[in-house]
Short mmCIF file of C-alpha atoms in Angstrom, two decimals:
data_model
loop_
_atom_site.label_atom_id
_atom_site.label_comp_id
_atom_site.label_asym_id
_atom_site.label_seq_id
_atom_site.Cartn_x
_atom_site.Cartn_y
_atom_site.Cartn_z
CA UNK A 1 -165.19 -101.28 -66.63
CA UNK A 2 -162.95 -98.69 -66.00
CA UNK A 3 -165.79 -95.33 -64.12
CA UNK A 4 -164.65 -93.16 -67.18
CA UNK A 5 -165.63 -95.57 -69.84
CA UNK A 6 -169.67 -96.17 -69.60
CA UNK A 7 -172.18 -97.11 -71.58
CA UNK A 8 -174.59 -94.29 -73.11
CA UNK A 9 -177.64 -95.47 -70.95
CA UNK A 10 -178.91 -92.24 -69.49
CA UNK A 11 -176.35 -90.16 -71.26
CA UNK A 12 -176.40 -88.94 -74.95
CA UNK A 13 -173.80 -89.01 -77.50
CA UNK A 14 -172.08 -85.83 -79.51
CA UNK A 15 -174.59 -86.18 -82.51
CA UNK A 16 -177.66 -86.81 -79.97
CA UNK A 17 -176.96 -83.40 -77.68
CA UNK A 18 -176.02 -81.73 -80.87
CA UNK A 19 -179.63 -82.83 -82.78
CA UNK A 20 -181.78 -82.40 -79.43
CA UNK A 21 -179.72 -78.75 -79.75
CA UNK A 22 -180.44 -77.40 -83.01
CA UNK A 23 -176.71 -77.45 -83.74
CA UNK A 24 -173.58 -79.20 -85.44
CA UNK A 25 -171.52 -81.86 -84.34
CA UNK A 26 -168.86 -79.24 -84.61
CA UNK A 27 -170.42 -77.09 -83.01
CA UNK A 28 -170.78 -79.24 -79.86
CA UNK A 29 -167.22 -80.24 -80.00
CA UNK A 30 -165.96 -76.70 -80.49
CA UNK A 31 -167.40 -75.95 -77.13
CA UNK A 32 -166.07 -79.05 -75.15
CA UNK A 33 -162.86 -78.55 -76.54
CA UNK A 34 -163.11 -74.53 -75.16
CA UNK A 35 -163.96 -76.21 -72.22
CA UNK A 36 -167.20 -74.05 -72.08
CA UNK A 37 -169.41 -77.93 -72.08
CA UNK A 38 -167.27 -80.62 -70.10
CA UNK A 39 -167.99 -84.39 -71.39
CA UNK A 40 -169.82 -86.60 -68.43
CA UNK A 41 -167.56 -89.88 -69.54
CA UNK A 42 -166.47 -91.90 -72.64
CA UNK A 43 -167.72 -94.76 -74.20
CA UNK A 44 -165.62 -97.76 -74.71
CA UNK A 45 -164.44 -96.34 -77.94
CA UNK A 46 -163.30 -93.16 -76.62
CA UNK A 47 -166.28 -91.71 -77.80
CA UNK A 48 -167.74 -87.96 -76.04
CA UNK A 49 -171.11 -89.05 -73.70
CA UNK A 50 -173.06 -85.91 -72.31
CA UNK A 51 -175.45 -86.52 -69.45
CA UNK A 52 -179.06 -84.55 -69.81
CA UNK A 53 -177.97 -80.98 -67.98
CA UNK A 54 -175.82 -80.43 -71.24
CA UNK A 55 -178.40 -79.51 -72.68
CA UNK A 56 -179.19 -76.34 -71.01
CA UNK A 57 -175.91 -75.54 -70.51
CA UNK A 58 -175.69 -75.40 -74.48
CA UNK A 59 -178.81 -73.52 -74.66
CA UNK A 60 -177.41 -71.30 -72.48
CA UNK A 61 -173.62 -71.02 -74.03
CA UNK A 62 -176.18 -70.44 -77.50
CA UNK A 63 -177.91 -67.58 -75.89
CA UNK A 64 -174.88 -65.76 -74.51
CA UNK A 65 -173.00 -66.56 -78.20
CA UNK A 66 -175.91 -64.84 -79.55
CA UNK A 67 -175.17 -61.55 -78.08
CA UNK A 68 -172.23 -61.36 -79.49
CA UNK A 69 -170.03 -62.17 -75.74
CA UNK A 70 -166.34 -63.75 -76.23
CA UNK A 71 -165.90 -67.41 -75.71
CA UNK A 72 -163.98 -66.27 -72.48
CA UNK A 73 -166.66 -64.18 -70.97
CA UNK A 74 -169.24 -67.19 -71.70
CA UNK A 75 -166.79 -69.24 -69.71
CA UNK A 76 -166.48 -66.60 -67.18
CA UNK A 77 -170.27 -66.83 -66.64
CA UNK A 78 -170.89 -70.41 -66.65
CA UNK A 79 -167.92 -70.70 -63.96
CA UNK A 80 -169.70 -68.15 -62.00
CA UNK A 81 -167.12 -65.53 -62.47
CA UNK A 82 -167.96 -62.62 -63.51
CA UNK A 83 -171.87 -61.58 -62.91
CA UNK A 84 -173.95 -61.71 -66.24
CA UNK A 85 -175.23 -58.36 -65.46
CA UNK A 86 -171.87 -56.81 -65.39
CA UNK A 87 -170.50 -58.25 -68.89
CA UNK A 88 -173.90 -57.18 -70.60
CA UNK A 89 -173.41 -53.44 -69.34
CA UNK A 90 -169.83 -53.78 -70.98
CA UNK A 91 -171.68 -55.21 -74.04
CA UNK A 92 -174.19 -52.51 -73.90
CA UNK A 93 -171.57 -50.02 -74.11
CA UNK A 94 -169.55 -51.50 -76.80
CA UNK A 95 -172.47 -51.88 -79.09
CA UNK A 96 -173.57 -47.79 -78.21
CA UNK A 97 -169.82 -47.02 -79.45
CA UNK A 98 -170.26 -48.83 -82.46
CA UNK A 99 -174.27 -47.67 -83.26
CA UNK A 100 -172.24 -43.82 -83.03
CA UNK A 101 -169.72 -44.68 -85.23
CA UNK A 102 -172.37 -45.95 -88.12
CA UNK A 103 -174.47 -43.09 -87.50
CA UNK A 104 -171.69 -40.60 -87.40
CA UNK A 105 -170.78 -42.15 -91.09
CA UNK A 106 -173.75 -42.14 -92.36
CA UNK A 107 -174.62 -38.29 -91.69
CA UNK A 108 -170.74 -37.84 -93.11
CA UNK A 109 -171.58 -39.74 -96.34
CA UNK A 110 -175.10 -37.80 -96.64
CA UNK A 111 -172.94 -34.81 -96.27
CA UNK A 112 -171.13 -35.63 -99.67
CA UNK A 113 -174.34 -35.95 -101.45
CA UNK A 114 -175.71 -32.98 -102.54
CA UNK A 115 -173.39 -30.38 -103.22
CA UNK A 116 -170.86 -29.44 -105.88
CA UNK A 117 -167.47 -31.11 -106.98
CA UNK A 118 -165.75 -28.22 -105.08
CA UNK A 119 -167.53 -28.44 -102.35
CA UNK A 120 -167.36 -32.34 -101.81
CA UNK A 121 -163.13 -32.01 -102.25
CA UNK A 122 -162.94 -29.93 -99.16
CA UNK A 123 -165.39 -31.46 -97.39
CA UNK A 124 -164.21 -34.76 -97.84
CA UNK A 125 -160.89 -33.03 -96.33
CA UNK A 126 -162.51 -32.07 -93.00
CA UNK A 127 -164.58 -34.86 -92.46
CA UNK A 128 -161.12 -37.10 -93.36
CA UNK A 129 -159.54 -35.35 -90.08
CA UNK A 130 -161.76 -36.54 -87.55
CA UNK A 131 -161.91 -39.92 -86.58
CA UNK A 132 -165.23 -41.92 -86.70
CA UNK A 133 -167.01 -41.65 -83.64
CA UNK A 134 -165.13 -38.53 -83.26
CA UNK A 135 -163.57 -37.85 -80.08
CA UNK A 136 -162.71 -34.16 -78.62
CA UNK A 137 -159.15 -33.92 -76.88
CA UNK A 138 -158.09 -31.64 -79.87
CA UNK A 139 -160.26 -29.18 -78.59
CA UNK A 140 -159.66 -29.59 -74.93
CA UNK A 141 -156.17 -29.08 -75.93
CA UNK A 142 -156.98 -26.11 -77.97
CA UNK A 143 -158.69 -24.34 -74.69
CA UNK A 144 -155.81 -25.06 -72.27
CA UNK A 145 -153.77 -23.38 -74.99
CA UNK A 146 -156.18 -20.42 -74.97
CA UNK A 147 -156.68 -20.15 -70.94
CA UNK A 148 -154.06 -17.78 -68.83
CA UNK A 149 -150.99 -20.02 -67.76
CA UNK A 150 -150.51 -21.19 -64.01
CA UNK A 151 -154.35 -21.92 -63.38
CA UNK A 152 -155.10 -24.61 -60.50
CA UNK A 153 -155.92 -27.70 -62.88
CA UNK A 154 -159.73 -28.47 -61.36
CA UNK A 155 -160.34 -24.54 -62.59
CA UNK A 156 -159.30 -25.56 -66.33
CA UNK A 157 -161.06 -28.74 -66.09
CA UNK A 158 -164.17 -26.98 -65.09
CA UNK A 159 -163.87 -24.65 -68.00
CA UNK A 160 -162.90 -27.61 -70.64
CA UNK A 161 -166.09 -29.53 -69.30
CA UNK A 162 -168.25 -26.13 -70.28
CA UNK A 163 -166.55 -25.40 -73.45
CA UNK A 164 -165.72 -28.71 -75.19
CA UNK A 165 -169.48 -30.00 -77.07
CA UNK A 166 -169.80 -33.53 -76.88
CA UNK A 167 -170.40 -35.00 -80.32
CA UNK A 168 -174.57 -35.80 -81.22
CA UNK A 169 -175.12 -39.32 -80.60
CA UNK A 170 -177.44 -39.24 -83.67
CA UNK A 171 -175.82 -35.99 -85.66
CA UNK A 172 -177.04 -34.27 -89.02
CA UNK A 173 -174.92 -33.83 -91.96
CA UNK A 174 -174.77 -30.02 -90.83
CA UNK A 175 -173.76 -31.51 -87.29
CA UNK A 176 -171.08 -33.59 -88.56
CA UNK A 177 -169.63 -30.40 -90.83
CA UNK A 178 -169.69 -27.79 -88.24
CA UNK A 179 -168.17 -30.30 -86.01
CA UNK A 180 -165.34 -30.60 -88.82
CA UNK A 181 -164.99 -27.33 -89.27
CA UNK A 182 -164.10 -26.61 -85.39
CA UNK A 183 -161.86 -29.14 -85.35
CA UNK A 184 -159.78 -28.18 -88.67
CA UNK A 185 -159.86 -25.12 -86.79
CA UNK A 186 -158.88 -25.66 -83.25
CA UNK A 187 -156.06 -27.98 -85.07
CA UNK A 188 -154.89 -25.05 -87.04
CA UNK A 189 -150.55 -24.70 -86.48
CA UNK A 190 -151.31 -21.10 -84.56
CA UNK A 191 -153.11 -23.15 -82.00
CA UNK A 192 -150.81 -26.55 -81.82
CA UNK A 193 -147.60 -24.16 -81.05
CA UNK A 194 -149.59 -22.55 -78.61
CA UNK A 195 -150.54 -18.77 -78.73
CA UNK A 196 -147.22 -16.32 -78.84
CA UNK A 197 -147.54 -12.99 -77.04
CA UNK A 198 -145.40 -11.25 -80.21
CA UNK A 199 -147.69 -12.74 -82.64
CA UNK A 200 -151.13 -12.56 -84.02
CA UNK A 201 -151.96 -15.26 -82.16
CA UNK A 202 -151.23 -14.41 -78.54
CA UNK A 203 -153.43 -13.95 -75.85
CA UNK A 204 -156.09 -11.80 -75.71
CA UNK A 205 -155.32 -8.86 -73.94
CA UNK A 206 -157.83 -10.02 -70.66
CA UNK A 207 -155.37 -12.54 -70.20
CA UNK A 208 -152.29 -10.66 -70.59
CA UNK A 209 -150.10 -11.10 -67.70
CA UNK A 210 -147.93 -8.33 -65.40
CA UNK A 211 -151.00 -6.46 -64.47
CA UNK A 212 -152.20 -7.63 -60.96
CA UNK A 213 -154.13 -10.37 -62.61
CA UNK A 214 -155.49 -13.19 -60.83
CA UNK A 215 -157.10 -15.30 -63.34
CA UNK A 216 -157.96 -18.30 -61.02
CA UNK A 217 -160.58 -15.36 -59.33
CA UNK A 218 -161.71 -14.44 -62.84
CA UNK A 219 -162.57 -18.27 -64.01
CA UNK A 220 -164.24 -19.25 -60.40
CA UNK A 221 -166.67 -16.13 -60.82
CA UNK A 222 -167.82 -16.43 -64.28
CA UNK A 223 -169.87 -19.64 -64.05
CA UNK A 224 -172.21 -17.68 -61.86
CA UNK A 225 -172.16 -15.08 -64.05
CA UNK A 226 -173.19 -17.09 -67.18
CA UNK A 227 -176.21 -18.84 -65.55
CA UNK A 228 -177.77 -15.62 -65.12
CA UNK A 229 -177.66 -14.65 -68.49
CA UNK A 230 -178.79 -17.85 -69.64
CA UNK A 231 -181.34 -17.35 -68.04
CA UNK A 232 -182.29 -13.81 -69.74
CA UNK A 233 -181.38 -15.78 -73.18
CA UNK A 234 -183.65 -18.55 -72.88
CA UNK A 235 -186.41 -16.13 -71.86
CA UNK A 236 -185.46 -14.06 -75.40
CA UNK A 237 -184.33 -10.82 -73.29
CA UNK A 238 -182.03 -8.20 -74.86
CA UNK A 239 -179.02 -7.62 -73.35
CA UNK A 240 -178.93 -5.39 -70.36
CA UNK A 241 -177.60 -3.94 -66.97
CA UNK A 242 -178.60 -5.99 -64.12
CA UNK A 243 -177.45 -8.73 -61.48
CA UNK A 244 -175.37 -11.00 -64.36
CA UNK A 245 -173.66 -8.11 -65.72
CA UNK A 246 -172.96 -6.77 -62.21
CA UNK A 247 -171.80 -10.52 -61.69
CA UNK A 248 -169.61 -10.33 -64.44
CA UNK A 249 -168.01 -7.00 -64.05
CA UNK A 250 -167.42 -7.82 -60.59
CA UNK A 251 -165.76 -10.82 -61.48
CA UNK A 252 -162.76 -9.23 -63.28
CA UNK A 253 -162.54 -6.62 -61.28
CA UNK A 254 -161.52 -9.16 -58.50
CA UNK A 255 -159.12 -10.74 -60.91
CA UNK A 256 -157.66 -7.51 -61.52
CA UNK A 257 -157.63 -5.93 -58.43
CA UNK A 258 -159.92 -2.83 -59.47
CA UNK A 259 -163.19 -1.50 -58.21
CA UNK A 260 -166.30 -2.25 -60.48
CA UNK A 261 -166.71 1.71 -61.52
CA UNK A 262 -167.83 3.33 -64.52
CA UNK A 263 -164.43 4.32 -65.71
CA UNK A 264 -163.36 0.89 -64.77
CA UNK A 265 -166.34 -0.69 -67.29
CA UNK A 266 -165.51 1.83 -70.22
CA UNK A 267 -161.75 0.15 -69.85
CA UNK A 268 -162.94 -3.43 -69.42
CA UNK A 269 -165.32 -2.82 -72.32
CA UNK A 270 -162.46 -1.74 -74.49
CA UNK A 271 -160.42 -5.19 -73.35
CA UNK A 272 -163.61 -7.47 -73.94
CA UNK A 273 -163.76 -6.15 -77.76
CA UNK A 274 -164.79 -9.01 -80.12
CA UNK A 275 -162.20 -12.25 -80.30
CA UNK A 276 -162.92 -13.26 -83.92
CA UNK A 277 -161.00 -16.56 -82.89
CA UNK A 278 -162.71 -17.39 -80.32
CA UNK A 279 -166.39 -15.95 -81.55
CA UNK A 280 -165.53 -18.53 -84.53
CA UNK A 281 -165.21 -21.58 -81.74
CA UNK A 282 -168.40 -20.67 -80.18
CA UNK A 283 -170.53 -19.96 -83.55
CA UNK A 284 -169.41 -23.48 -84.39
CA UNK A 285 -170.24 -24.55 -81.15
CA UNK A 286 -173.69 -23.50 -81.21
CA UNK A 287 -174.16 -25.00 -84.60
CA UNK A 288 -173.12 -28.50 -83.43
CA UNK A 289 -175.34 -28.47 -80.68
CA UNK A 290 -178.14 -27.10 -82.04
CA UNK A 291 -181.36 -29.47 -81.05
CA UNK A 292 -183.28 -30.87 -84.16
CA UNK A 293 -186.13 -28.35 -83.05
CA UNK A 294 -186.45 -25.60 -80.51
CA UNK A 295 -184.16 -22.99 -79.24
CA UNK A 296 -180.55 -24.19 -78.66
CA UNK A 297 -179.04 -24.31 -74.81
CA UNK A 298 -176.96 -20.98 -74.33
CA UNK A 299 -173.44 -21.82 -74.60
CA UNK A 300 -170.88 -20.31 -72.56
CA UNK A 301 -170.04 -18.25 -75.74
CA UNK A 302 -173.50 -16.98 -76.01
CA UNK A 303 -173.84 -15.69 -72.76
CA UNK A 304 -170.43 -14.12 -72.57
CA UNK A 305 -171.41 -11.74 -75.89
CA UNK A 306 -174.53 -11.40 -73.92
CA UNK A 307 -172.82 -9.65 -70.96
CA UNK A 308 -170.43 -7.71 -73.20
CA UNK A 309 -173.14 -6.22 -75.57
CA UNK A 310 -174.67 -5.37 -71.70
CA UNK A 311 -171.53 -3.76 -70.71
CA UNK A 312 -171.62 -1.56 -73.94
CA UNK A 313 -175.52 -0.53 -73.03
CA UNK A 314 -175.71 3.24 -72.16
CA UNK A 315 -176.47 4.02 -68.84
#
């Protein structure tokens, strides 16, 4: 007898493995045929024989079906591949992407719930804009619109990283609305053509260029700036003279080539007047990241109006 036509002693046919399995006949052959659970031989009627380690190997094929891996990753890991570890970490991470994405829609549809006709209309506009789990490059591109041109890329990368919130993993319907709201407004068309000098919506006049100004100086020194008066938020502190505001003063005069004086601070007072633009990104901001109890984290936002309510102070 030919070696690849045996008899079944010792060996079990397609029905047996799939019975002793818990599973179909098709099942079993949909496997073999994938490769994924090579026959041992064939009968004399051309039949499938499987010798006892089948078995496990099904079991095994079973357990790595039931989490949801590809037929070609299974194979991957029975042929020794790819390490098990390493496709259940990419598994992991699909499966957090998609738990996001259901809880993001399910704080959008509670936000649709209890409020008026008028209201649902125009909220079902925002929410409609943002895809599902949201992402943020529309506001990363909204803040290298808004920073001075020419700055090294690692400083604007630094500054996206601080301004840009990351969307809750588990967000509120408030979360999910004031998240909406920033970007409807970050993807408003003054901010996709990109701020005009002769319009309303140029640059603020801090970043106005033809002055001396250095703005790679300014951006480098505010970080430190900011910590400190986090630091004096968190703690509930009202706004006053000190090391951050010195800190902060002294890090436009750098930019500008000026001496931190008092004169100089009236003037740099003046230029720091209220952006309602960008106080608008930052109050939205705040609301998105605002923690289900307890104070919020001081955004960059925060502690800048800290330092120029400081700067107004009297002496």
């Amino acid at each position: 007898m030919p070696s690849n036509r045996v008899q079944c002693n010792g060996m079990w046919s397609i029905g047996q493995l799939a019975e002793r399995a818990g599973v179909s006949v098709k099942t079993v052959r949909f496997y073999s045929d994938r490769g994924l659970l090579p026959e041992a031989a064939r009968s004399g009627g051309g039949h499938r024989r499987y010798g006892p380690d089948a078995l496990d190997r099904l079991r095994l094929i079973r357990s790595l079906r039931t989490l949801d891996l590809p037929v070609p990753d299974v194979g991957r890991v029975l042929d020794g591949q790819d390490e098990l570890a390493d496709i259940v970490a990419g598994q992991l991470k699909e499966v957090g992407s998609r738990l996001a994405a259901l809880r993001w829609r399910e704080a959008a549809l509670q936000l649709l719930t209890d409020c008026t006709a008028e209201e649902r209309a125009e909220r079902l506009r925002l929410i409609g804009a943002v895809s599902t789990p949201p992402d943020t490059a529309a506001l990363a591109r909204f803040w290298r619109c808004w920073l001075p041109a020419r700055l090294p890329s690692r400083v604007v990368t630094a500054v996206v990283d601080r301004a840009v919130p990351p969307p809750p993993d588990a967000p509120t319907p408030a979360q999910v609305l004031a998240f909406a709201r920033l970007h409807d407004f970050v993807v408003s068309p003054c901010f996709v053509a990109g701020p005009r000098a002769d319009t309303d919506y140029g640059q603020p006049e801090v970043h106005t260029p033809g002055k001396g100004y250095r703005p790679t100086v300014l951006y480098e020194g505010l970080p430190e700036a900011y910590e400190l008066a986090a630091a004096h938020l968190r703690a509930g502190r009202a706004p006053h003279r000190g090391e951050a505001l010195d800190c902060f003063v002294a890090a436009h005069a750098a930019a500008l080539n000026r001496r931190d004086t008092a004169g100089f601070r009236r003037t740099l007072h003046r230029m720091l007047a209220a952006e309602p633009r960008i106080d608008h990104y930052w109050q939205l901001t705040a609301e998105i990241l605002s923690p289900p109890s307890g104070p919020p984290e001081p955004t960059p936002g925060a502690t800048d109006n800290w330092l120029r309510t400081a700067l107004g102070t009297p002496v």
